PDB file of C-alpha atoms in Angstrom:
ATOM      1  CA  UNK A   1    -145.364 -62.452  49.600  1.00 72.00           C
ATOM      2  CA  UNK A   2    -147.311 -59.812  47.357  1.00 88.00           C
ATOM      3  CA  UNK A   3    -145.548 -57.766  45.058  1.00 96.00           C
ATOM      4  CA  UNK A   4    -145.297 -54.377  43.532  1.00 98.00           C
ATOM      5  CA  UNK A   5    -144.485 -54.256  39.868  1.00 98.00           C
ATOM      6  CA  UNK A   6    -142.787 -51.304  38.532  1.00 97.00           C
ATOM      7  CA  UNK A   7    -142.231 -50.603  34.452  1.00 95.00           C
ATOM      8  CA  UNK A   8    -138.990 -49.057  33.545  1.00 94.00           C
ATOM      9  CA  UNK A   9    -137.512 -47.840  30.161  1.00 91.00           C
ATOM     10  CA  UNK A  10    -134.745 -46.051  31.234  1.00 90.00           C
ATOM     11  CA  UNK A  11    -136.395 -42.258  31.310  1.00 89.00           C
ATOM     12  CA  UNK A  12    -136.042 -40.321  34.236  1.00 90.00           C
ATOM     13  CA  UNK A  13    -139.739 -40.463  34.953  1.00 89.00           C
ATOM     14  CA  UNK A  14    -139.669 -44.241  35.131  1.00 91.00           C
ATOM     15  CA  UNK A  15    -136.587 -43.993  37.670  1.00 94.00           C
ATOM     16  CA  UNK A  16    -139.024 -41.697  39.702  1.00 94.00           C
ATOM     17  CA  UNK A  17    -141.517 -44.640  39.628  1.00 95.00           C
ATOM     18  CA  UNK A  18    -138.946 -46.849  40.915  1.00 97.00           C
ATOM     19  CA  UNK A  19    -138.076 -44.785  43.874  1.00 97.00           C
ATOM     20  CA  UNK A  20    -141.791 -44.421  44.813  1.00 97.00           C
ATOM     21  CA  UNK A  21    -142.340 -48.142  44.336  1.00 98.00           C
ATOM     22  CA  UNK A  22    -139.523 -49.382  46.568  1.00 98.00           C
ATOM     23  CA  UNK A  23    -140.703 -46.576  49.233  1.00 97.00           C
ATOM     24  CA  UNK A  24    -144.281 -48.501  49.119  1.00 97.00           C
ATOM     25  CA  UNK A  25    -143.168 -52.060  48.873  1.00 98.00           C
ATOM     26  CA  UNK A  26    -140.738 -51.393  51.845  1.00 97.00           C
ATOM     27  CA  UNK A  27    -143.730 -50.182  53.894  1.00 96.00           C
ATOM     28  CA  UNK A  28    -146.087 -52.783  52.946  1.00 96.00           C
ATOM     29  CA  UNK A  29    -143.527 -55.724  53.638  1.00 96.00           C
ATOM     30  CA  UNK A  30    -144.046 -56.778  50.050  1.00 97.00           C
ATOM     31  CA  UNK A  31    -141.491 -57.314  47.102  1.00 98.00           C
ATOM     32  CA  UNK A  32    -140.332 -55.412  44.111  1.00 98.00           C
ATOM     33  CA  UNK A  33    -140.743 -56.693  40.566  1.00 98.00           C
ATOM     34  CA  UNK A  34    -139.146 -54.365  38.096  1.00 98.00           C
ATOM     35  CA  UNK A  35    -139.828 -55.091  34.445  1.00 96.00           C
ATOM     36  CA  UNK A  36    -138.549 -53.971  30.988  1.00 94.00           C
ATOM     37  CA  UNK A  37    -140.599 -54.749  27.859  1.00 91.00           C
ATOM     38  CA  UNK A  38    -138.815 -55.464  24.671  1.00 87.00           C
ATOM     39  CA  UNK A  39    -140.272 -56.835  21.108  1.00 81.00           C
ATOM     40  CA  UNK A  40    -141.007 -60.484  21.303  1.00 80.00           C
ATOM     41  CA  UNK A  41    -138.381 -60.939  18.330  1.00 68.00           C
ATOM     42  CA  UNK A  42    -135.622 -60.112  20.638  1.00 74.00           C
ATOM     43  CA  UNK A  43    -136.201 -63.423  22.540  1.00 71.00           C
ATOM     44  CA  UNK A  44    -135.181 -65.462  19.542  1.00 70.00           C
ATOM     45  CA  UNK A  45    -131.442 -66.240  19.141  1.00 68.00           C
ATOM     46  CA  UNK A  46    -131.797 -67.901  15.981  1.00 67.00           C
ATOM     47  CA  UNK A  47    -132.799 -64.212  14.146  1.00 64.00           C
ATOM     48  CA  UNK A  48    -130.974 -63.569  10.773  1.00 67.00           C
ATOM     49  CA  UNK A  49    -127.705 -62.926  11.267  1.00 64.00           C
ATOM     50  CA  UNK A  50    -127.567 -59.383   9.562  1.00 66.00           C
ATOM     51  CA  UNK A  51    -129.721 -58.218  12.729  1.00 73.00           C
ATOM     52  CA  UNK A  52    -127.751 -60.312  15.342  1.00 71.00           C
ATOM     53  CA  UNK A  53    -125.723 -57.219  16.234  1.00 76.00           C
ATOM     54  CA  UNK A  54    -128.667 -55.301  16.646  1.00 79.00           C
ATOM     55  CA  UNK A  55    -130.497 -57.609  18.897  1.00 75.00           C
ATOM     56  CA  UNK A  56    -127.785 -57.790  21.113  1.00 80.00           C
ATOM     57  CA  UNK A  57    -127.247 -54.100  21.339  1.00 78.00           C
ATOM     58  CA  UNK A  58    -130.841 -53.895  22.186  1.00 81.00           C
ATOM     59  CA  UNK A  59    -130.417 -56.846  24.824  1.00 80.00           C
ATOM     60  CA  UNK A  60    -127.401 -54.907  26.272  1.00 86.00           C
ATOM     61  CA  UNK A  61    -129.641 -51.885  26.585  1.00 89.00           C
ATOM     62  CA  UNK A  62    -132.687 -53.509  28.424  1.00 90.00           C
ATOM     63  CA  UNK A  63    -130.421 -55.021  30.658  1.00 94.00           C
ATOM     64  CA  UNK A  64    -128.725 -51.566  31.611  1.00 96.00           C
ATOM     65  CA  UNK A  65    -131.981 -50.172  32.260  1.00 95.00           C
ATOM     66  CA  UNK A  66    -132.939 -52.885  34.542  1.00 96.00           C
ATOM     67  CA  UNK A  67    -129.419 -52.770  36.272  1.00 97.00           C
ATOM     68  CA  UNK A  68    -129.881 -49.062  37.050  1.00 97.00           C
ATOM     69  CA  UNK A  69    -133.561 -49.689  38.199  1.00 97.00           C
ATOM     70  CA  UNK A  70    -132.369 -52.267  40.483  1.00 98.00           C
ATOM     71  CA  UNK A  71    -129.760 -50.326  41.963  1.00 97.00           C
ATOM     72  CA  UNK A  72    -131.773 -47.537  42.453  1.00 97.00           C
ATOM     73  CA  UNK A  73    -134.376 -49.360  43.866  1.00 98.00           C
ATOM     74  CA  UNK A  74    -132.186 -51.214  46.532  1.00 97.00           C
ATOM     75  CA  UNK A  75    -130.561 -47.768  47.299  1.00 97.00           C
ATOM     76  CA  UNK A  76    -134.187 -46.314  48.001  1.00 96.00           C
ATOM     77  CA  UNK A  77    -135.054 -49.208  50.323  1.00 97.00           C
ATOM     78  CA  UNK A  78    -131.816 -51.138  51.691  1.00 97.00           C
ATOM     79  CA  UNK A  79    -132.501 -55.048  51.961  1.00 96.00           C
ATOM     80  CA  UNK A  80    -136.139 -54.795  49.655  1.00 97.00           C
ATOM     81  CA  UNK A  81    -136.325 -58.027  47.764  1.00 98.00           C
ATOM     82  CA  UNK A  82    -135.883 -57.141  44.271  1.00 98.00           C
ATOM     83  CA  UNK A  83    -136.289 -59.076  41.142  1.00 97.00           C
ATOM     84  CA  UNK A  84    -135.920 -57.617  37.491  1.00 97.00           C
ATOM     85  CA  UNK A  85    -136.790 -58.829  34.322  1.00 96.00           C
ATOM     86  CA  UNK A  86    -137.198 -58.250  30.553  1.00 93.00           C
ATOM     87  CA  UNK A  87    -140.713 -59.365  29.424  1.00 93.00           C
ATOM     88  CA  UNK A  88    -142.151 -59.533  25.596  1.00 90.00           C
ATOM     89  CA  UNK A  89    -144.440 -57.676  24.085  1.00 88.00           C
ATOM     90  CA  UNK A  90    -145.733 -53.708  23.886  1.00 89.00           C
ATOM     91  CA  UNK A  91    -144.850 -51.762  27.435  1.00 90.00           C
ATOM     92  CA  UNK A  92    -148.714 -51.123  27.967  1.00 91.00           C
ATOM     93  CA  UNK A  93    -149.836 -54.662  26.945  1.00 92.00           C
ATOM     94  CA  UNK A  94    -147.073 -56.391  29.022  1.00 93.00           C
ATOM     95  CA  UNK A  95    -147.572 -54.353  31.969  1.00 94.00           C
ATOM     96  CA  UNK A  96    -151.374 -55.106  31.926  1.00 94.00           C
ATOM     97  CA  UNK A  97    -150.295 -58.756  31.942  1.00 95.00           C
ATOM     98  CA  UNK A  98    -147.981 -58.286  35.071  1.00 95.00           C
ATOM     99  CA  UNK A  99    -150.636 -56.480  36.794  1.00 95.00           C
ATOM    100  CA  UNK A 100    -152.857 -59.785  36.920  1.00 93.00           C
ATOM    101  CA  UNK A 101    -150.921 -60.945  39.905  1.00 90.00           C
ATOM    102  CA  UNK A 102    -149.539 -57.792  41.501  1.00 96.00           C
ATOM    103  CA  UNK A 103    -150.706 -55.840  44.635  1.00 96.00           C
ATOM    104  CA  UNK A 104    -149.931 -52.610  42.745  1.00 97.00           C
ATOM    105  CA  UNK A 105    -148.497 -51.579  39.492  1.00 97.00           C
ATOM    106  CA  UNK A 106    -146.418 -48.276  39.199  1.00 97.00           C
ATOM    107  CA  UNK A 107    -145.487 -46.513  36.298  1.00 95.00           C
ATOM    108  CA  UNK A 108    -143.851 -43.164  35.229  1.00 91.00           C
ATOM    109  CA  UNK A 109    -146.034 -40.178  33.904  1.00 82.00           C
ATOM    110  CA  UNK A 110    -144.270 -40.493  30.667  1.00 63.00           C
ATOM    111  CA  UNK A 111    -141.765 -42.409  29.232  1.00 47.00           C
ATOM    112  CA  UNK A 112    -138.350 -42.599  26.785  1.00 47.00           C
ATOM    113  CA  UNK A 113    -139.643 -41.370  23.334  1.00 43.00           C
ATOM    114  CA  UNK A 114    -142.422 -39.233  24.520  1.00 42.00           C
ATOM    115  CA  UNK A 115    -142.994 -35.634  23.090  1.00 36.00           C
ATOM    116  CA  UNK A 116    -142.140 -33.574  25.956  1.00 38.00           C
ATOM    117  CA  UNK A 117    -145.037 -31.556  25.445  1.00 35.00           C
ATOM    118  CA  UNK A 118    -147.244 -34.344  26.150  1.00 35.00           C
ATOM    119  CA  UNK A 119    -148.562 -34.041  30.150  1.00 37.00           C
ATOM    120  CA  UNK A 120    -149.309 -37.906  30.006  1.00 45.00           C
ATOM    121  CA  UNK A 121    -147.786 -40.385  28.266  1.00 62.00           C
ATOM    122  CA  UNK A 122    -149.586 -43.353  26.183  1.00 79.00           C
ATOM    123  CA  UNK A 123    -148.691 -46.244  28.284  1.00 85.00           C
ATOM    124  CA  UNK A 124    -149.699 -44.831  31.952  1.00 86.00           C
ATOM    125  CA  UNK A 125    -153.038 -43.794  30.295  1.00 85.00           C
ATOM    126  CA  UNK A 126    -153.583 -47.385  28.719  1.00 89.00           C
ATOM    127  CA  UNK A 127    -152.597 -49.312  31.980  1.00 92.00           C
ATOM    128  CA  UNK A 128    -154.720 -47.435  34.432  1.00 91.00           C
ATOM    129  CA  UNK A 129    -157.782 -47.897  31.884  1.00 89.00           C
ATOM    130  CA  UNK A 130    -157.192 -51.673  31.898  1.00 91.00           C
ATOM    131  CA  UNK A 131    -155.286 -52.864  34.850  1.00 93.00           C
ATOM    132  CA  UNK A 132    -156.886 -55.158  37.049  1.00 94.00           C
ATOM    133  CA  UNK A 133    -155.199 -53.567  40.264  1.00 96.00           C
ATOM    134  CA  UNK A 134    -154.178 -50.284  41.338  1.00 97.00           C
ATOM    135  CA  UNK A 135    -151.998 -48.319  39.007  1.00 96.00           C
ATOM    136  CA  UNK A 136    -150.048 -45.202  40.620  1.00 96.00           C
ATOM    137  CA  UNK A 137    -148.506 -42.785  38.182  1.00 95.00           C
ATOM    138  CA  UNK A 138    -145.671 -40.883  39.297  1.00 94.00           C
ATOM    139  CA  UNK A 139    -145.002 -37.927  37.134  1.00 86.00           C
ATOM    140  CA  UNK A 140    -142.743 -35.982  39.736  1.00 81.00           C
ATOM    141  CA  UNK A 141    -140.867 -36.667  43.199  1.00 81.00           C
ATOM    142  CA  UNK A 142    -143.150 -37.601  46.392  1.00 77.00           C
ATOM    143  CA  UNK A 143    -143.401 -33.910  48.166  1.00 79.00           C
ATOM    144  CA  UNK A 144    -143.563 -35.532  51.651  1.00 85.00           C
ATOM    145  CA  UNK A 145    -146.680 -33.088  52.912  1.00 89.00           C
ATOM    146  CA  UNK A 146    -147.790 -35.826  55.278  1.00 94.00           C
ATOM    147  CA  UNK A 147    -151.159 -36.224  53.936  1.00 97.00           C
ATOM    148  CA  UNK A 148    -153.206 -38.231  51.437  1.00 98.00           C
ATOM    149  CA  UNK A 149    -156.163 -36.994  49.467  1.00 97.00           C
ATOM    150  CA  UNK A 150    -159.204 -39.141  48.146  1.00 97.00           C
ATOM    151  CA  UNK A 151    -161.956 -37.816  45.827  1.00 95.00           C
ATOM    152  CA  UNK A 152    -165.244 -39.063  47.222  1.00 94.00           C
ATOM    153  CA  UNK A 153    -169.019 -38.551  45.199  1.00 89.00           C
ATOM    154  CA  UNK A 154    -170.836 -41.103  47.064  1.00 87.00           C
ATOM    155  CA  UNK A 155    -170.965 -43.877  44.061  1.00 86.00           C
ATOM    156  CA  UNK A 156    -170.476 -47.409  44.646  1.00 85.00           C
ATOM    157  CA  UNK A 157    -167.356 -46.977  42.020  1.00 84.00           C
ATOM    158  CA  UNK A 158    -165.373 -44.741  44.568  1.00 90.00           C
ATOM    159  CA  UNK A 159    -165.502 -47.316  47.478  1.00 93.00           C
ATOM    160  CA  UNK A 160    -162.457 -49.245  46.698  1.00 94.00           C
ATOM    161  CA  UNK A 161    -160.449 -45.811  46.258  1.00 95.00           C
ATOM    162  CA  UNK A 162    -161.372 -44.746  49.600  1.00 96.00           C
ATOM    163  CA  UNK A 163    -160.427 -47.917  51.272  1.00 97.00           C
ATOM    164  CA  UNK A 164    -156.939 -47.702  49.298  1.00 97.00           C
ATOM    165  CA  UNK A 165    -156.876 -44.068  50.866  1.00 98.00           C
ATOM    166  CA  UNK A 166    -157.563 -45.432  54.182  1.00 98.00           C
ATOM    167  CA  UNK A 167    -155.130 -48.127  53.809  1.00 97.00           C
ATOM    168  CA  UNK A 168    -152.182 -45.645  52.551  1.00 97.00           C
ATOM    169  CA  UNK A 169    -152.734 -43.189  55.042  1.00 98.00           C
ATOM    170  CA  UNK A 170    -152.681 -45.608  57.985  1.00 97.00           C
ATOM    171  CA  UNK A 171    -149.166 -47.136  56.537  1.00 96.00           C
ATOM    172  CA  UNK A 172    -147.844 -43.784  56.456  1.00 96.00           C
ATOM    173  CA  UNK A 173    -149.222 -42.210  59.542  1.00 96.00           C
ATOM    174  CA  UNK A 174    -150.628 -39.383  57.429  1.00 97.00           C
ATOM    175  CA  UNK A 175    -153.615 -37.467  57.590  1.00 98.00           C
ATOM    176  CA  UNK A 176    -156.428 -38.346  55.189  1.00 98.00           C
ATOM    177  CA  UNK A 177    -158.091 -35.597  53.469  1.00 98.00           C
ATOM    178  CA  UNK A 178    -161.759 -36.750  51.707  1.00 97.00           C
ATOM    179  CA  UNK A 179    -162.804 -34.272  49.151  1.00 96.00           C
ATOM    180  CA  UNK A 180    -166.354 -34.198  47.606  1.00 94.00           C
ATOM    181  CA  UNK A 181    -166.544 -31.584  45.153  1.00 91.00           C
ATOM    182  CA  UNK A 182    -170.072 -30.397  43.773  1.00 85.00           C
ATOM    183  CA  UNK A 183    -171.228 -27.816  41.654  1.00 75.00           C
ATOM    184  CA  UNK A 184    -175.174 -28.587  40.991  1.00 63.00           C
ATOM    185  CA  UNK A 185    -177.277 -31.082  42.727  1.00 57.00           C
ATOM    186  CA  UNK A 186    -176.152 -34.797  42.220  1.00 53.00           C
ATOM    187  CA  UNK A 187    -177.171 -36.848  39.481  1.00 49.00           C
ATOM    188  CA  UNK A 188    -177.521 -40.720  39.399  1.00 43.00           C
ATOM    189  CA  UNK A 189    -177.057 -40.922  35.881  1.00 49.00           C
ATOM    190  CA  UNK A 190    -175.892 -39.078  32.353  1.00 51.00           C
ATOM    191  CA  UNK A 191    -179.696 -38.895  31.534  1.00 49.00           C
ATOM    192  CA  UNK A 192    -180.654 -37.148  34.922  1.00 52.00           C
ATOM    193  CA  UNK A 193    -182.518 -33.889  34.505  1.00 49.00           C
ATOM    194  CA  UNK A 194    -181.150 -30.905  36.589  1.00 51.00           C
ATOM    195  CA  UNK A 195    -183.257 -28.608  38.457  1.00 55.00           C
ATOM    196  CA  UNK A 196    -182.854 -24.881  37.175  1.00 48.00           C
ATOM    197  CA  UNK A 197    -183.306 -23.634  40.757  1.00 47.00           C
ATOM    198  CA  UNK A 198    -182.026 -25.104  43.851  1.00 57.00           C
ATOM    199  CA  UNK A 199    -181.251 -24.152  47.490  1.00 62.00           C
ATOM    200  CA  UNK A 200    -177.110 -24.052  47.890  1.00 71.00           C
ATOM    201  CA  UNK A 201    -177.459 -24.967  51.576  1.00 77.00           C
ATOM    202  CA  UNK A 202    -179.505 -27.706  51.358  1.00 83.00           C
ATOM    203  CA  UNK A 203    -177.580 -29.370  48.409  1.00 77.00           C
ATOM    204  CA  UNK A 204    -174.343 -28.662  50.454  1.00 80.00           C
ATOM    205  CA  UNK A 205    -175.758 -30.642  53.464  1.00 88.00           C
ATOM    206  CA  UNK A 206    -176.717 -33.574  51.121  1.00 90.00           C
ATOM    207  CA  UNK A 207    -173.521 -33.561  50.225  1.00 89.00           C
ATOM    208  CA  UNK A 208    -171.761 -33.625  53.572  1.00 92.00           C
ATOM    209  CA  UNK A 209    -174.034 -36.565  54.510  1.00 93.00           C
ATOM    210  CA  UNK A 210    -173.187 -38.292  51.353  1.00 91.00           C
ATOM    211  CA  UNK A 211    -169.291 -37.707  52.439  1.00 93.00           C
ATOM    212  CA  UNK A 212    -169.921 -38.953  55.937  1.00 93.00           C
ATOM    213  CA  UNK A 213    -171.633 -42.012  54.850  1.00 94.00           C
ATOM    214  CA  UNK A 214    -168.949 -43.116  52.299  1.00 94.00           C
ATOM    215  CA  UNK A 215    -166.383 -42.890  54.885  1.00 95.00           C
ATOM    216  CA  UNK A 216    -168.363 -44.416  58.387  1.00 92.00           C
ATOM    217  CA  UNK A 217    -167.531 -48.132  57.999  1.00 89.00           C
ATOM    218  CA  UNK A 218    -163.522 -47.235  57.277  1.00 94.00           C
ATOM    219  CA  UNK A 219    -163.383 -44.690  60.016  1.00 92.00           C
ATOM    220  CA  UNK A 220    -163.898 -47.640  62.689  1.00 91.00           C
ATOM    221  CA  UNK A 221    -161.706 -49.798  60.692  1.00 95.00           C
ATOM    222  CA  UNK A 222    -158.710 -47.244  60.702  1.00 96.00           C
ATOM    223  CA  UNK A 223    -159.413 -45.472  64.123  1.00 94.00           C
ATOM    224  CA  UNK A 224    -155.736 -44.079  63.993  1.00 95.00           C
ATOM    225  CA  UNK A 225    -156.366 -41.808  60.987  1.00 97.00           C
ATOM    226  CA  UNK A 226    -157.115 -38.335  61.193  1.00 97.00           C
ATOM    227  CA  UNK A 227    -159.637 -37.790  58.710  1.00 97.00           C
ATOM    228  CA  UNK A 228    -160.407 -34.279  57.092  1.00 97.00           C
ATOM    229  CA  UNK A 229    -163.878 -33.817  55.678  1.00 96.00           C
ATOM    230  CA  UNK A 230    -163.866 -31.439  52.666  1.00 95.00           C
ATOM    231  CA  UNK A 231    -167.080 -30.435  50.866  1.00 94.00           C
ATOM    232  CA  UNK A 232    -166.797 -27.931  48.502  1.00 92.00           C
ATOM    233  CA  UNK A 233    -168.397 -26.061  45.842  1.00 91.00           C
ATOM    234  CA  UNK A 234    -166.452 -26.426  42.968  1.00 90.00           C
ATOM    235  CA  UNK A 235    -165.693 -28.381  39.662  1.00 90.00           C
ATOM    236  CA  UNK A 236    -164.375 -31.849  40.898  1.00 90.00           C
ATOM    237  CA  UNK A 237    -161.185 -31.696  38.778  1.00 92.00           C
ATOM    238  CA  UNK A 238    -160.558 -27.967  40.195  1.00 93.00           C
ATOM    239  CA  UNK A 239    -161.330 -29.479  43.885  1.00 94.00           C
ATOM    240  CA  UNK A 240    -158.894 -32.290  43.541  1.00 94.00           C
ATOM    241  CA  UNK A 241    -156.074 -30.810  41.542  1.00 94.00           C
ATOM    242  CA  UNK A 242    -156.029 -28.224  44.642  1.00 95.00           C
ATOM    243  CA  UNK A 243    -155.972 -30.788  47.025  1.00 96.00           C
ATOM    244  CA  UNK A 244    -153.205 -32.958  45.254  1.00 95.00           C
ATOM    245  CA  UNK A 245    -150.788 -29.566  45.939  1.00 94.00           C
ATOM    246  CA  UNK A 246    -150.772 -30.773  49.506  1.00 95.00           C
ATOM    247  CA  UNK A 247    -150.648 -34.462  49.309  1.00 96.00           C
ATOM    248  CA  UNK A 248    -148.248 -36.999  49.139  1.00 96.00           C
ATOM    249  CA  UNK A 249    -150.844 -38.998  47.005  1.00 97.00           C
ATOM    250  CA  UNK A 250    -153.909 -38.539  45.579  1.00 96.00           C
ATOM    251  CA  UNK A 251    -156.434 -41.237  45.197  1.00 97.00           C
ATOM    252  CA  UNK A 252    -159.304 -41.627  42.679  1.00 95.00           C
ATOM    253  CA  UNK A 253    -161.530 -44.225  41.217  1.00 92.00           C
ATOM    254  CA  UNK A 254    -161.777 -45.348  37.827  1.00 84.00           C
ATOM    255  CA  UNK A 255    -165.310 -43.555  36.979  1.00 63.00           C
ATOM    256  CA  UNK A 256    -167.682 -41.712  39.384  1.00 50.00           C
ATOM    257  CA  UNK A 257    -171.242 -40.875  39.631  1.00 49.00           C
ATOM    258  CA  UNK A 258    -172.930 -40.211  36.676  1.00 45.00           C
ATOM    259  CA  UNK A 259    -170.174 -41.724  34.284  1.00 43.00           C
ATOM    260  CA  UNK A 260    -171.096 -43.605  31.165  1.00 38.00           C
ATOM    261  CA  UNK A 261    -170.871 -47.348  31.897  1.00 38.00           C
ATOM    262  CA  UNK A 262    -168.833 -48.146  28.847  1.00 37.00           C
ATOM    263  CA  UNK A 263    -165.960 -45.651  29.816  1.00 37.00           C
ATOM    264  CA  UNK A 264    -163.360 -47.644  31.874  1.00 43.00           C
ATOM    265  CA  UNK A 265    -161.659 -44.396  32.823  1.00 50.00           C
ATOM    266  CA  UNK A 266    -163.808 -41.509  33.994  1.00 68.00           C
ATOM    267  CA  UNK A 267    -163.470 -37.878  32.821  1.00 81.00           C
ATOM    268  CA  UNK A 268    -162.168 -36.812  36.702  1.00 86.00           C
ATOM    269  CA  UNK A 269    -159.526 -39.727  37.197  1.00 86.00           C
ATOM    270  CA  UNK A 270    -158.246 -38.946  33.548  1.00 85.00           C
ATOM    271  CA  UNK A 271    -157.654 -34.944  34.058  1.00 89.00           C
ATOM    272  CA  UNK A 272    -156.107 -35.789  37.505  1.00 91.00           C
ATOM    273  CA  UNK A 273    -153.348 -37.949  35.852  1.00 89.00           C
ATOM    274  CA  UNK A 274    -152.648 -34.944  33.506  1.00 86.00           C
ATOM    275  CA  UNK A 275    -152.950 -32.168  36.257  1.00 88.00           C
ATOM    276  CA  UNK A 276    -152.316 -33.583  39.936  1.00 92.00           C
ATOM    277  CA  UNK A 277    -149.128 -31.951  41.378  1.00 93.00           C
ATOM    278  CA  UNK A 278    -148.389 -35.333  42.932  1.00 94.00           C
ATOM    279  CA  UNK A 279    -148.296 -39.067  42.400  1.00 95.00           C
ATOM    280  CA  UNK A 280    -151.757 -40.378  41.325  1.00 95.00           C
ATOM    281  CA  UNK A 281    -153.419 -43.751  42.461  1.00 96.00           C
ATOM    282  CA  UNK A 282    -156.075 -44.889  40.157  1.00 95.00           C
ATOM    283  CA  UNK A 283    -158.199 -47.728  42.025  1.00 95.00           C
ATOM    284  CA  UNK A 284    -160.369 -49.971  39.911  1.00 92.00           C
ATOM    285  CA  UNK A 285    -163.879 -50.684  41.673  1.00 85.00           C
ATOM    286  CA  UNK A 286    -163.905 -54.377  43.097  1.00 75.00           C
ATOM    287  CA  UNK A 287    -166.795 -55.112  40.603  1.00 58.00           C
ATOM    288  CA  UNK A 288    -164.749 -54.208  37.458  1.00 54.00           C
TER     289      UNK A 288
END
């Protein structure tokens, strides 16, 4: 049985992540693994007696975090196979390591100890940049809108995200809204020159063709999924933020058309983690 991993730290955001992960694991028929990262020295029972009491206090706190998360997951999805464990290391590193054998990794938008003024926690940003599996960042409760939104740009990097979005829509019986936003003729790389003058209707028609071709194979693979094609003349960040307001989940790739090869997480996907109105799934390309 495959498993979904969710990281917890006792914060309200991490408990929202547990809710989302438990519901997702139940839909997929997968197990849920709850992990709480702690400092490596806490696993050493032979620590100096002077810090022994501190060690026990921290270990007890970790167990309370896991127990609370486990109770929440079982309440959300009775009968779901759930395991919970404290793991060694910094939260981001530990979660990326857990992701190696996971179908999906789920984290809260920001966790315990994060400054309230920050829109996105450092752990969430690091795991979406480096995890080898899809990562879902939950910053607020799922709105139950009956729609999945996915950002499409015609690049090979977004193919895995599109397939993931179709799968989610199929699992939930939801409509899929595929959004392709453009504000100038498409570029194939950061060094490409953009024309000073162009025909907007011609460009829009070309982008509609790109969107249709990006979805063509998956429409036949998921014939029961209702698909809405949306090509808009707007900045991708604005268009996807707008689409997320009516979605249960926004799906994006790690990098898009024209992204710099050395960047693991593209500017659009990064922005969506901050500004989306629903949980965000960041799906790495299959070549990553």
